Coordinates of C-alpha atoms in Angstrom, one line a residue:
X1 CA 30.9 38.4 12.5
X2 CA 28.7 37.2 14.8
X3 CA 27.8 33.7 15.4
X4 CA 25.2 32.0 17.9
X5 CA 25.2 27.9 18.5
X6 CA 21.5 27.2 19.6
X7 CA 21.1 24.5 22.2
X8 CA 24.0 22.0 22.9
X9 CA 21.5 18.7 22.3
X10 CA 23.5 17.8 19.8
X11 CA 27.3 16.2 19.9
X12 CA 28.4 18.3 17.4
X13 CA 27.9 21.5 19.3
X14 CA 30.8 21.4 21.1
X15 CA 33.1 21.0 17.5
X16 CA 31.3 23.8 16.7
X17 CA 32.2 25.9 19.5
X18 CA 35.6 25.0 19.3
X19 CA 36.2 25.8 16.2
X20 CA 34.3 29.1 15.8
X21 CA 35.9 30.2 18.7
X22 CA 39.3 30.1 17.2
X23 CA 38.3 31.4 13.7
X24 CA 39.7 34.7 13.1
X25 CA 37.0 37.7 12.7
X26 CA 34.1 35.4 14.4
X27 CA 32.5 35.7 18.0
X28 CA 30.7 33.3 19.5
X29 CA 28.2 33.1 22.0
X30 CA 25.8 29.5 23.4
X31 CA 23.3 29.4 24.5
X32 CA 21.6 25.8 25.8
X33 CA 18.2 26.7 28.3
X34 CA 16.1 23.7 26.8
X35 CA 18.5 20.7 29.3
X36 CA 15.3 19.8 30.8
X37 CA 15.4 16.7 29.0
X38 CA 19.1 16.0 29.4
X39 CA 20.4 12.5 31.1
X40 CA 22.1 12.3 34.2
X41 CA 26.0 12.8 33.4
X42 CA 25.4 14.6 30.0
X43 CA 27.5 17.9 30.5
X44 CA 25.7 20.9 28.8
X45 CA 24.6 24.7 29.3
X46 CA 26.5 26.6 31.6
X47 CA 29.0 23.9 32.3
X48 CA 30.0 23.2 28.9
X49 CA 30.0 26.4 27.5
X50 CA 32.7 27.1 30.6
X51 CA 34.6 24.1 30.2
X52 CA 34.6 25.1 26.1
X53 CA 35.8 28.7 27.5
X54 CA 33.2 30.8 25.5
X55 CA 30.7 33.0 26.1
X56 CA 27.2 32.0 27.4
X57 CA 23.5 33.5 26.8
X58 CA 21.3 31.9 29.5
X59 CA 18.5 32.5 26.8
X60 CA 17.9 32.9 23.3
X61 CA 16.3 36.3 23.7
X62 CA 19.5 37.5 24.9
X63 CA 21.4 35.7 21.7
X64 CA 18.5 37.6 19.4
X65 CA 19.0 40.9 21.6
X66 CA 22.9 40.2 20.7
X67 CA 22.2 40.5 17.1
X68 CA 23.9 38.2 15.6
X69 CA 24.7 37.2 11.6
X70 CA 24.5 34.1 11.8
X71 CA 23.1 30.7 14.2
X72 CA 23.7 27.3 14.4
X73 CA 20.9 25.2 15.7
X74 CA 22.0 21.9 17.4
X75 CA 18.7 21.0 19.4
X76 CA 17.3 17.8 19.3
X77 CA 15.8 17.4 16.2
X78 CA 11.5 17.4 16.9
X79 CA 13.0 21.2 18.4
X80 CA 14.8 22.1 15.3
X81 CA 11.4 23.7 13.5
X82 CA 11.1 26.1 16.7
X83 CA 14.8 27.9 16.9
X84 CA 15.0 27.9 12.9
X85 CA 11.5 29.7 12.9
X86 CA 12.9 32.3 15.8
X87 CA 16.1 32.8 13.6
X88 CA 14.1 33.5 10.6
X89 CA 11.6 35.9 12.6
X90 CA 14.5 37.9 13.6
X91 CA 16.1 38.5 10.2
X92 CA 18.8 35.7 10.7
X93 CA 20.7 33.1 8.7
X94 CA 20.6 29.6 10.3
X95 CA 22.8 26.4 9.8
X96 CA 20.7 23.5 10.9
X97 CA 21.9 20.3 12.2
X98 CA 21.1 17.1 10.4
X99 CA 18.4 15.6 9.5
X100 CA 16.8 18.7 8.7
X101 CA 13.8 17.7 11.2
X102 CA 12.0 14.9 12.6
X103 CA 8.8 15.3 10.3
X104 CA 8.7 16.2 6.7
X105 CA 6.1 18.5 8.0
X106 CA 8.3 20.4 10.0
X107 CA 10.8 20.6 7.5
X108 CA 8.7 22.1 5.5
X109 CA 7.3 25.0 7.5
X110 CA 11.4 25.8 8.4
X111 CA 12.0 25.9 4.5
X112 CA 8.7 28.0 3.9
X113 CA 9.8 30.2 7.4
X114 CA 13.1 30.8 5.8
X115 CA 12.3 31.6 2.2
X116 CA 9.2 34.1 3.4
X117 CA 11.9 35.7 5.6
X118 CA 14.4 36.1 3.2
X119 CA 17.2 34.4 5.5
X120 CA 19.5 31.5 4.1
X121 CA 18.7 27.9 5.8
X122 CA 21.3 25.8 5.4
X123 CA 21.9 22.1 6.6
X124 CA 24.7 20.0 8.7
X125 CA 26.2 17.9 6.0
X126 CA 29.9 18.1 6.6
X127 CA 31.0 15.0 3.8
X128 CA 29.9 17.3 1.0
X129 CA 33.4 19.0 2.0
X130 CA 35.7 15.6 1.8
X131 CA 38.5 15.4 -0.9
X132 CA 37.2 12.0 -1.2
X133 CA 33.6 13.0 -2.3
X134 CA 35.3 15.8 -4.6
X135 CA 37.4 13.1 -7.1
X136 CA 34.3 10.9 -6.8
X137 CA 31.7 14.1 -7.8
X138 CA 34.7 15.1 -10.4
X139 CA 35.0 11.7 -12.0
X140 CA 30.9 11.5 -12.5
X141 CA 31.1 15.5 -13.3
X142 CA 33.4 14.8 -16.4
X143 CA 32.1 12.0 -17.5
X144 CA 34.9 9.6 -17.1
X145 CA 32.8 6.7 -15.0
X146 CA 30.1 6.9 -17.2
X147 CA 26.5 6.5 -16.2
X148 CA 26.0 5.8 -13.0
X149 CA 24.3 2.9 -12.8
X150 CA 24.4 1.3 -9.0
X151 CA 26.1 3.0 -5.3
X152 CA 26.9 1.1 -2.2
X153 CA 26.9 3.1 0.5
X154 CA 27.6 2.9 4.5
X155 CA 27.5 5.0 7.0
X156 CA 28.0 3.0 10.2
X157 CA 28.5 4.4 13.9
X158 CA 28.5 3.7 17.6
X159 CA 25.3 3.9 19.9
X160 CA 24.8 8.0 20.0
X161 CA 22.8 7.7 23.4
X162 CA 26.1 6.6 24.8
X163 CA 27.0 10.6 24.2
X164 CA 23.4 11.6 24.2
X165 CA 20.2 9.3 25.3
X166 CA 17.7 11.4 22.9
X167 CA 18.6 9.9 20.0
X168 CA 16.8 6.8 20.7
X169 CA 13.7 8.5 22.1
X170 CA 11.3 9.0 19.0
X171 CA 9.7 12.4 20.4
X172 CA 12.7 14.1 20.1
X173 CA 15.1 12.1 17.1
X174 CA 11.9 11.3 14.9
X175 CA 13.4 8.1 15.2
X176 CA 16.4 5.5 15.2
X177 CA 19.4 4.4 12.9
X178 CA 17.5 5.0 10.0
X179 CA 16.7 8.7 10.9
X180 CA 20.4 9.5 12.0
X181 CA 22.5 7.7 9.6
X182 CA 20.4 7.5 5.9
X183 CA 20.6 11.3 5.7
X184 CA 24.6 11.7 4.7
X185 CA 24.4 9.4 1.8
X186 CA 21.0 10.7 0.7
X187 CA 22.5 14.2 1.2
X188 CA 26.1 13.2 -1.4
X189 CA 23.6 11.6 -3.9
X190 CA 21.2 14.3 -4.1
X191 CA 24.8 16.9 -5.0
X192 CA 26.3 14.1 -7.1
X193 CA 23.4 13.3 -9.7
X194 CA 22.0 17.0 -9.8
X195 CA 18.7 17.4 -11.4
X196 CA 17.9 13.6 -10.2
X197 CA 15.5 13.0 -8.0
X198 CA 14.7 9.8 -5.3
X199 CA 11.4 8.5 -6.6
X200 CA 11.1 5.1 -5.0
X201 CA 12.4 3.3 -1.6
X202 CA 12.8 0.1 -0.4
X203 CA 14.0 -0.2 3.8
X204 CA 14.3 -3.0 5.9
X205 CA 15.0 -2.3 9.2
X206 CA 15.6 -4.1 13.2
X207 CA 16.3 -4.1 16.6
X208 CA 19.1 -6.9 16.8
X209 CA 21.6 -4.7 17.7
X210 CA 21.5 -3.1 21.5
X211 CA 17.7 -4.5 21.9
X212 CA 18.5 -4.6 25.7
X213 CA 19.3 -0.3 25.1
X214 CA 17.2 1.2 23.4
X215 CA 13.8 0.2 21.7
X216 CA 13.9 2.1 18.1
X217 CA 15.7 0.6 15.2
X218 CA 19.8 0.1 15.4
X219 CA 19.9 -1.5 11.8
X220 CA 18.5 -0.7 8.5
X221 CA 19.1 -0.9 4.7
X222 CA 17.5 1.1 2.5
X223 CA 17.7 1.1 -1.3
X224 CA 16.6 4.0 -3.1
X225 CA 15.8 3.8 -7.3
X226 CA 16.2 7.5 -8.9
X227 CA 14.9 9.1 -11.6
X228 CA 18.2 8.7 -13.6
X229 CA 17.6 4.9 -13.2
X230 CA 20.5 4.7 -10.8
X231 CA 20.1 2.6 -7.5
X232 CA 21.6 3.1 -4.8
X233 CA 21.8 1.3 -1.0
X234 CA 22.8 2.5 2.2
X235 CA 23.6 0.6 5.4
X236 CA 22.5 3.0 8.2
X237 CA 22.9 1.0 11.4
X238 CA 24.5 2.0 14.5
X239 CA 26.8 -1.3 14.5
X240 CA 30.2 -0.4 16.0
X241 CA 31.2 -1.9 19.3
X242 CA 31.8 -0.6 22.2
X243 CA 35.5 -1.6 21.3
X244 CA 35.5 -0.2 17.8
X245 CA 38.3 2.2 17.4
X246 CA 36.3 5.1 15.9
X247 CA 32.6 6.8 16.5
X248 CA 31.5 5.8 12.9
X249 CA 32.5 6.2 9.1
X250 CA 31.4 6.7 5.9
X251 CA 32.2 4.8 2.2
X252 CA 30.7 5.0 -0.7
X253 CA 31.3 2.7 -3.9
X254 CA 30.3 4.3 -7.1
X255 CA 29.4 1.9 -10.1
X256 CA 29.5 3.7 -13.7
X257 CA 29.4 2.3 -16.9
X258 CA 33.4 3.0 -17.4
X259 CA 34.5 2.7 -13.7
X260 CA 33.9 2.2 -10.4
X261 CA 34.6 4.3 -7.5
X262 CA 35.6 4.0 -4.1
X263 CA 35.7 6.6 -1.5
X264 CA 36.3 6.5 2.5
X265 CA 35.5 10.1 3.7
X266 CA 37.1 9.4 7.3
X267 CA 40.0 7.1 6.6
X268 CA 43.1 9.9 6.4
X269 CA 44.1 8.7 10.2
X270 CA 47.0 6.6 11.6
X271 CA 45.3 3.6 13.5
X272 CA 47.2 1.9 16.8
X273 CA 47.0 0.8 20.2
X274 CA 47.2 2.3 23.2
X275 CA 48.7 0.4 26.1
X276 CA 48.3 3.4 28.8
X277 CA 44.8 3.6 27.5
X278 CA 44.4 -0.6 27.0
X279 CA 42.4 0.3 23.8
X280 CA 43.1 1.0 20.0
X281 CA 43.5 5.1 19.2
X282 CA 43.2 7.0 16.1
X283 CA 45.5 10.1 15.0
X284 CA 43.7 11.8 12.4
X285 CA 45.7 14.3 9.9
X286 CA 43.5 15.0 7.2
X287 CA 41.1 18.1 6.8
X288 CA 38.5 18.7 9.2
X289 CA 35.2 18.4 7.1
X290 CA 33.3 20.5 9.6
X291 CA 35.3 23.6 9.8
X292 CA 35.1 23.6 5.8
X293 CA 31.3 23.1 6.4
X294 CA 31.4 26.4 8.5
X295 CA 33.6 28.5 6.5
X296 CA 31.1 27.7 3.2
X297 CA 28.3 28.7 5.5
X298 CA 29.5 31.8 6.6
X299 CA 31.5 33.2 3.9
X300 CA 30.4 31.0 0.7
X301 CA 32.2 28.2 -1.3
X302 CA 35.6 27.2 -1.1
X303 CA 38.4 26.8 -4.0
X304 CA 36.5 23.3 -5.2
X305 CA 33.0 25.4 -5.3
X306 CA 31.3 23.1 -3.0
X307 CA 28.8 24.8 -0.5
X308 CA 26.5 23.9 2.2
X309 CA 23.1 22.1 1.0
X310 CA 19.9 24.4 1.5
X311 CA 17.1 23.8 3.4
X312 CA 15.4 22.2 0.0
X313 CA 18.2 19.4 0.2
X314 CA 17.9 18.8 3.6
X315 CA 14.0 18.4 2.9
X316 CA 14.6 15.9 -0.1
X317 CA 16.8 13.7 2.2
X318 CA 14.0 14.1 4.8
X319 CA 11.6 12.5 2.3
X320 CA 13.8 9.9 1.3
X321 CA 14.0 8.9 5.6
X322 CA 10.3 8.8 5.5
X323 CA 9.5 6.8 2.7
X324 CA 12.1 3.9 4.0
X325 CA 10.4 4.4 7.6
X326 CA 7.0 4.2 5.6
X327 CA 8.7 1.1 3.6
X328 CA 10.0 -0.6 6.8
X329 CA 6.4 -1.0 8.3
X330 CA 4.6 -1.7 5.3
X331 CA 7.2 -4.4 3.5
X332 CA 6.9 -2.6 0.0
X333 CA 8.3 -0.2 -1.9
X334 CA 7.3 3.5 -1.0
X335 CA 7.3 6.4 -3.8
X336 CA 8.8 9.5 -2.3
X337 CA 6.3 11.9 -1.7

């Protein structure tokens, strides 16, 4: 099988190298032209696919003229609607990194692309895959929590233009915390309560954190009421320290009428301090969540059935991003559209 990554914009690119690279049966070719807008000391195109040790398409006519099965786009998100358009033109599955796009718009000309082409667009949401999220989704599933009726959700992180400065610039991320961070909850909620839709958001959002870095939001809450009557929350700010031990994480609390349930999808790791280093470390041993992403997405669901969410997902959660940005600036509740 043959599989392409699609611009290196993105942090995750390089995971995803790595890990195709060693996956038995797969070859794997980047391919990064668009680092015209890359910061001074961000490592990408040639250089990283070298440093990575994998093979390297100076453009993405030569990935197409490659042929390959399958391609993962990891551009900056306002450039995710052109490389998911090229796959689908040339006959070709995509994975695309999270949020689906920076405009519902765009999102959904990639899902109308896709579904005209007859290719499968699939979207970056690697929690899905966490043992965690499966005994929550199986508890709800069975009916042993009962109705959900409330969920707390958090998915906090460091600054990501410490890694890479687009994420703060507007023209490319579609915006800040909000944008990057509300999507993995929205995505879990949208799998865990099926046929339920979001139908109303609430966001509150500011600049507190990092003001003197960046200029887009760093904080934000944003509460979303669904069609099942459940509410949910989610804290989506960029609030770890510089001296914070890990990038980010992700919890979820689960209120049902017969139970409540908690759930850490990042927390399988052995935490200490390094005196070499003079800061704390982290040794992770559970599963990696996004090589189960990649194996659903390029040879279907695992033993637990979960698979990657479809380009229609990744539009929903879109929706749900810009109603709270909608909701932020106008102080009111915002129906999702």
């Amino acid at each position: 099988m043959k599989v392409a990554v699609l611009s290196f914009a993105h942090v995750h690119a390089a995971g995803y190298l790595r890990l195709l690279a060693r996956m038995p049966g797969v070859e794997v070719l980047g391919s990064d032209p668009d680092t015209d807008l890359a910061a001074p000391g961000e490592v990408r195109g040639r250089p990283l696919a070298d440093e990575l040790g994998v093979p390297y398409a100076a453009t993405y006519e030569e990935v197409f003229a490659w042929h390959p099965d399958a391609v993962i786009v990891c551009s900056e998100n306002a450039r995710h609607r052109p490389l998911v358009e090229l796959a689908a033109a040339h006959g070709v599955d995509v994975l695309c990194e999270k949020p689906l796009a920076a405009s519902v718009e765009d999102g959904e000309a990639m899902v109308a692309a896709c579904r005209a082409a007859g290719v499968r667009l699939a979207v970056a949401f690697p929690v899905r895959f966490s043992p965690a999220y499966a005994a929550v989704k199986a508890a709800v599933d069975s009916g042993d929590a009962g109705q959900v009726l409330t969920v707390s959700g958090a998915n906090n992180g460091s600054m990501p233009t410490r890694s890479r400065r687009w994420f703060a610039e507007p023209q490319l991320s579609g915006g800040g915390a909000l944008m990057d961070h509300t999507v993995h909850i929205a995505d879990l909620l949208d799998d865990l309560f099926g046929d339920a839709r979001p139908v109303e958001v609430y966001a509150q959002t500011n600049n507190l954190l990092y003001a003197d870095e960046v200029d887009v939001e760093t904080s934000g809450l944003v509460s979303v009421t669904y069609s099942n009557g459940a509410v949910a929350t989610i804290d989506c700010s960029w609030s770890h320290p510089r001296s914070h031990h890990s990038w980010g994480g992700l919890e979820l609390t689960v209120v049902g009428e017969r139970a409540t349930l908690e759930m850490d999808a990042f927390d399988q790791k052995v935490h200490g301090f390094s005196e070499r280093r003079g800061q704390g470390v982290e040794l992770p041993f559970g599963v990696d969540l996004d090589e189960r992403m990649l194996n659903a997405f390029l040879y279907g669901p695992g033993e637990d059935g979960m698979d990657v969410a479809d380009g229609e997902g990744g539009l929903r959660t879109l929706r749900v991003v810009a109603a709270g940005y909608a909701s932020a600036r106008d102080g009111a509740p915002v129906p999702v559209g």
